[in-house]
PDB file of C-alpha atoms in Angstrom:
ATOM      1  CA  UNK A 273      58.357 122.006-102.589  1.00 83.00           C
ATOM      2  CA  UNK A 274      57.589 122.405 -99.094  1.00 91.00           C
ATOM      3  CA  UNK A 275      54.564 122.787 -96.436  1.00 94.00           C
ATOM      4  CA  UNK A 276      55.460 124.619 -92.576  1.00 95.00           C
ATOM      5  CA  UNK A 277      52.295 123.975 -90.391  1.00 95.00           C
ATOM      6  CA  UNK A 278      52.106 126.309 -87.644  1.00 94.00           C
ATOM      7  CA  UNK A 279      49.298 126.264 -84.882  1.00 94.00           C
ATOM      8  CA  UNK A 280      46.505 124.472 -85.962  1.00 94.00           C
ATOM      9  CA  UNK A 281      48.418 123.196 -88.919  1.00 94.00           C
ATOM     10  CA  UNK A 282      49.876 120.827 -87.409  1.00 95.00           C
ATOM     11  CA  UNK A 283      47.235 118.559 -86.178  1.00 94.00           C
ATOM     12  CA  UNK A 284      47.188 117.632 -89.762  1.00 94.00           C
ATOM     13  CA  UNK A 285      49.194 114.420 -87.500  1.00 86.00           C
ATOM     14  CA  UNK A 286      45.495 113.487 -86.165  1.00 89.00           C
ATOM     15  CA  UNK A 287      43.463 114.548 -89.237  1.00 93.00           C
ATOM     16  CA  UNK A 288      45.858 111.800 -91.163  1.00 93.00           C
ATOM     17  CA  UNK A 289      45.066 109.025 -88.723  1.00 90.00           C
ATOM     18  CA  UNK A 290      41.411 109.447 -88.707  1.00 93.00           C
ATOM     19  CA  UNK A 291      40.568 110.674 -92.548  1.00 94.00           C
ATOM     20  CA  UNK A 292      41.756 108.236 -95.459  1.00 95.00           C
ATOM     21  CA  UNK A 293      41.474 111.284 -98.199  1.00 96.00           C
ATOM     22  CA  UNK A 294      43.526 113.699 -96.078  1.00 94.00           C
ATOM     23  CA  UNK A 295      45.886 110.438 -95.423  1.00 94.00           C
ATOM     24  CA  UNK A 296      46.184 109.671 -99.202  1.00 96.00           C
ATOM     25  CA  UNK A 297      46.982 113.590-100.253  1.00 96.00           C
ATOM     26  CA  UNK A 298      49.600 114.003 -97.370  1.00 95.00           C
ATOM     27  CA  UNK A 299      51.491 110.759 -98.970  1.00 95.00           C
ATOM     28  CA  UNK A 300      50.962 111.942-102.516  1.00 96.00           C
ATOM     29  CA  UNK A 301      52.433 115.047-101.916  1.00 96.00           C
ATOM     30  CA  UNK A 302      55.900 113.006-100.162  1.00 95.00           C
ATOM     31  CA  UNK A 303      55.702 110.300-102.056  1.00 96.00           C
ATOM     32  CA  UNK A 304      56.453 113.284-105.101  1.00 96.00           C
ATOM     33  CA  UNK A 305      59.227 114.917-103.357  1.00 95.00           C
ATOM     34  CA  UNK A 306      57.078 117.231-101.047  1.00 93.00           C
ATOM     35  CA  UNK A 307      58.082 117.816 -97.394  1.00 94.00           C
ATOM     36  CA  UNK A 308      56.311 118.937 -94.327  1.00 96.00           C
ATOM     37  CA  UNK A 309      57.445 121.136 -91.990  1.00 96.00           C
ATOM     38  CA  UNK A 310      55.627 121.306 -88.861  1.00 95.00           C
ATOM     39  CA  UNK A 311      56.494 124.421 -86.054  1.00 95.00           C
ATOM     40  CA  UNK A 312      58.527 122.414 -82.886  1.00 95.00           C
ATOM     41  CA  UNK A 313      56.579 124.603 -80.420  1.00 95.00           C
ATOM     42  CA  UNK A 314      53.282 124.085 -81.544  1.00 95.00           C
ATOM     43  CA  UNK A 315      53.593 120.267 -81.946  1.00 95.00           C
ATOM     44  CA  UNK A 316      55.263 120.228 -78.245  1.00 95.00           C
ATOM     45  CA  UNK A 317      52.044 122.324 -77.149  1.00 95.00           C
ATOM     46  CA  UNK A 318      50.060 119.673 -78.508  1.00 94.00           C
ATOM     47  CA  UNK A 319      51.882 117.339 -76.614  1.00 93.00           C
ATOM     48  CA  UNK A 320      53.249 115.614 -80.206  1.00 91.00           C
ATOM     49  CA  UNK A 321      56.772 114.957 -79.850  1.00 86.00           C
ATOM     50  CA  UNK A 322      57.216 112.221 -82.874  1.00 87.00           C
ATOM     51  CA  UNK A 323      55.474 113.755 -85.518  1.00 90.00           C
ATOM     52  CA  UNK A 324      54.831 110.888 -88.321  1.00 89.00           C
ATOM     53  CA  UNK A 325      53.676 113.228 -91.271  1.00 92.00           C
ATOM     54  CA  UNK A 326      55.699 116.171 -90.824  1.00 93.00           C
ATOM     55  CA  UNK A 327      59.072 116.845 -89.634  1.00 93.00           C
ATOM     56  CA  UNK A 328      60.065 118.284 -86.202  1.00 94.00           C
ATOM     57  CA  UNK A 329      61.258 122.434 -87.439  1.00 96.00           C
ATOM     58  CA  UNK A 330      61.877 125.602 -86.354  1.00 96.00           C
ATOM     59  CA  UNK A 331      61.500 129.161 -87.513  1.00 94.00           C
ATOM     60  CA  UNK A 332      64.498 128.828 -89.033  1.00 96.00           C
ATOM     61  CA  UNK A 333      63.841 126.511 -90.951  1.00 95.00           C
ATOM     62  CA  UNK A 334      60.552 128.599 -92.245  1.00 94.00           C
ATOM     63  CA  UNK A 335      62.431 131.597 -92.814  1.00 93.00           C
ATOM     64  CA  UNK A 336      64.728 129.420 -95.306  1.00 93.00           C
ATOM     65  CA  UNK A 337      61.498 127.674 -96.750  1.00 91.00           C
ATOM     66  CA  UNK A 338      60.412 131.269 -97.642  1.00 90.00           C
ATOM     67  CA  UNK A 339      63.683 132.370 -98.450  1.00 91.00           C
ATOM     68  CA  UNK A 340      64.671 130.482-101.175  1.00 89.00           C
ATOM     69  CA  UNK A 341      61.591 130.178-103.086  1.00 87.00           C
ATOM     70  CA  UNK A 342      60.025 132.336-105.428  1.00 82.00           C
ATOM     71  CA  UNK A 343      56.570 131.690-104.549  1.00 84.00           C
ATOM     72  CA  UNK A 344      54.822 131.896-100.908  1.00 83.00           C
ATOM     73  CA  UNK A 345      51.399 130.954-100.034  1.00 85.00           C
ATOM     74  CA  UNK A 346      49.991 131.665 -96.682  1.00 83.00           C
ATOM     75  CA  UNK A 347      46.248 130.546 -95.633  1.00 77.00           C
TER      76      UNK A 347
END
């Protein structure tokens, strides 16, 4: 199971630092075999270039997220 953050999404890398719920979800869901995705660009635009909680991707690599599984959720 996977999560791509895109814009906004991906300051999930501050939300984790300064909320102990969000924190504790976010290693639930890895600690279970989850990963995070997080857009390249919109981390660089947000000047985050070692993202902790989510891994540096492209849109490649959210087209083959989407592509090979058999349910999408978008919000």
């Amino acid at each position: 199971m996977g999560i791509f953050l895109l814009g906004k999404g991906v300051e999930l890398e501050n939300l984790v630092k300064s909320d102990s719920t969000i924190k504790e979800q976010s290693d639930k869901f890895l600690d279970n075999g989850g990963t995070i995705m997080g857009c390249g660009t919109c981390l660089q635009s947000r000047n985050n270039k070692e993202p902790q909680v989510c891994k540096f991707s492209s849109m490649k690599d959210l087209y083959e997220l989407a592509h090979r599984n058999k349910i999408v959720m978008t919000f």
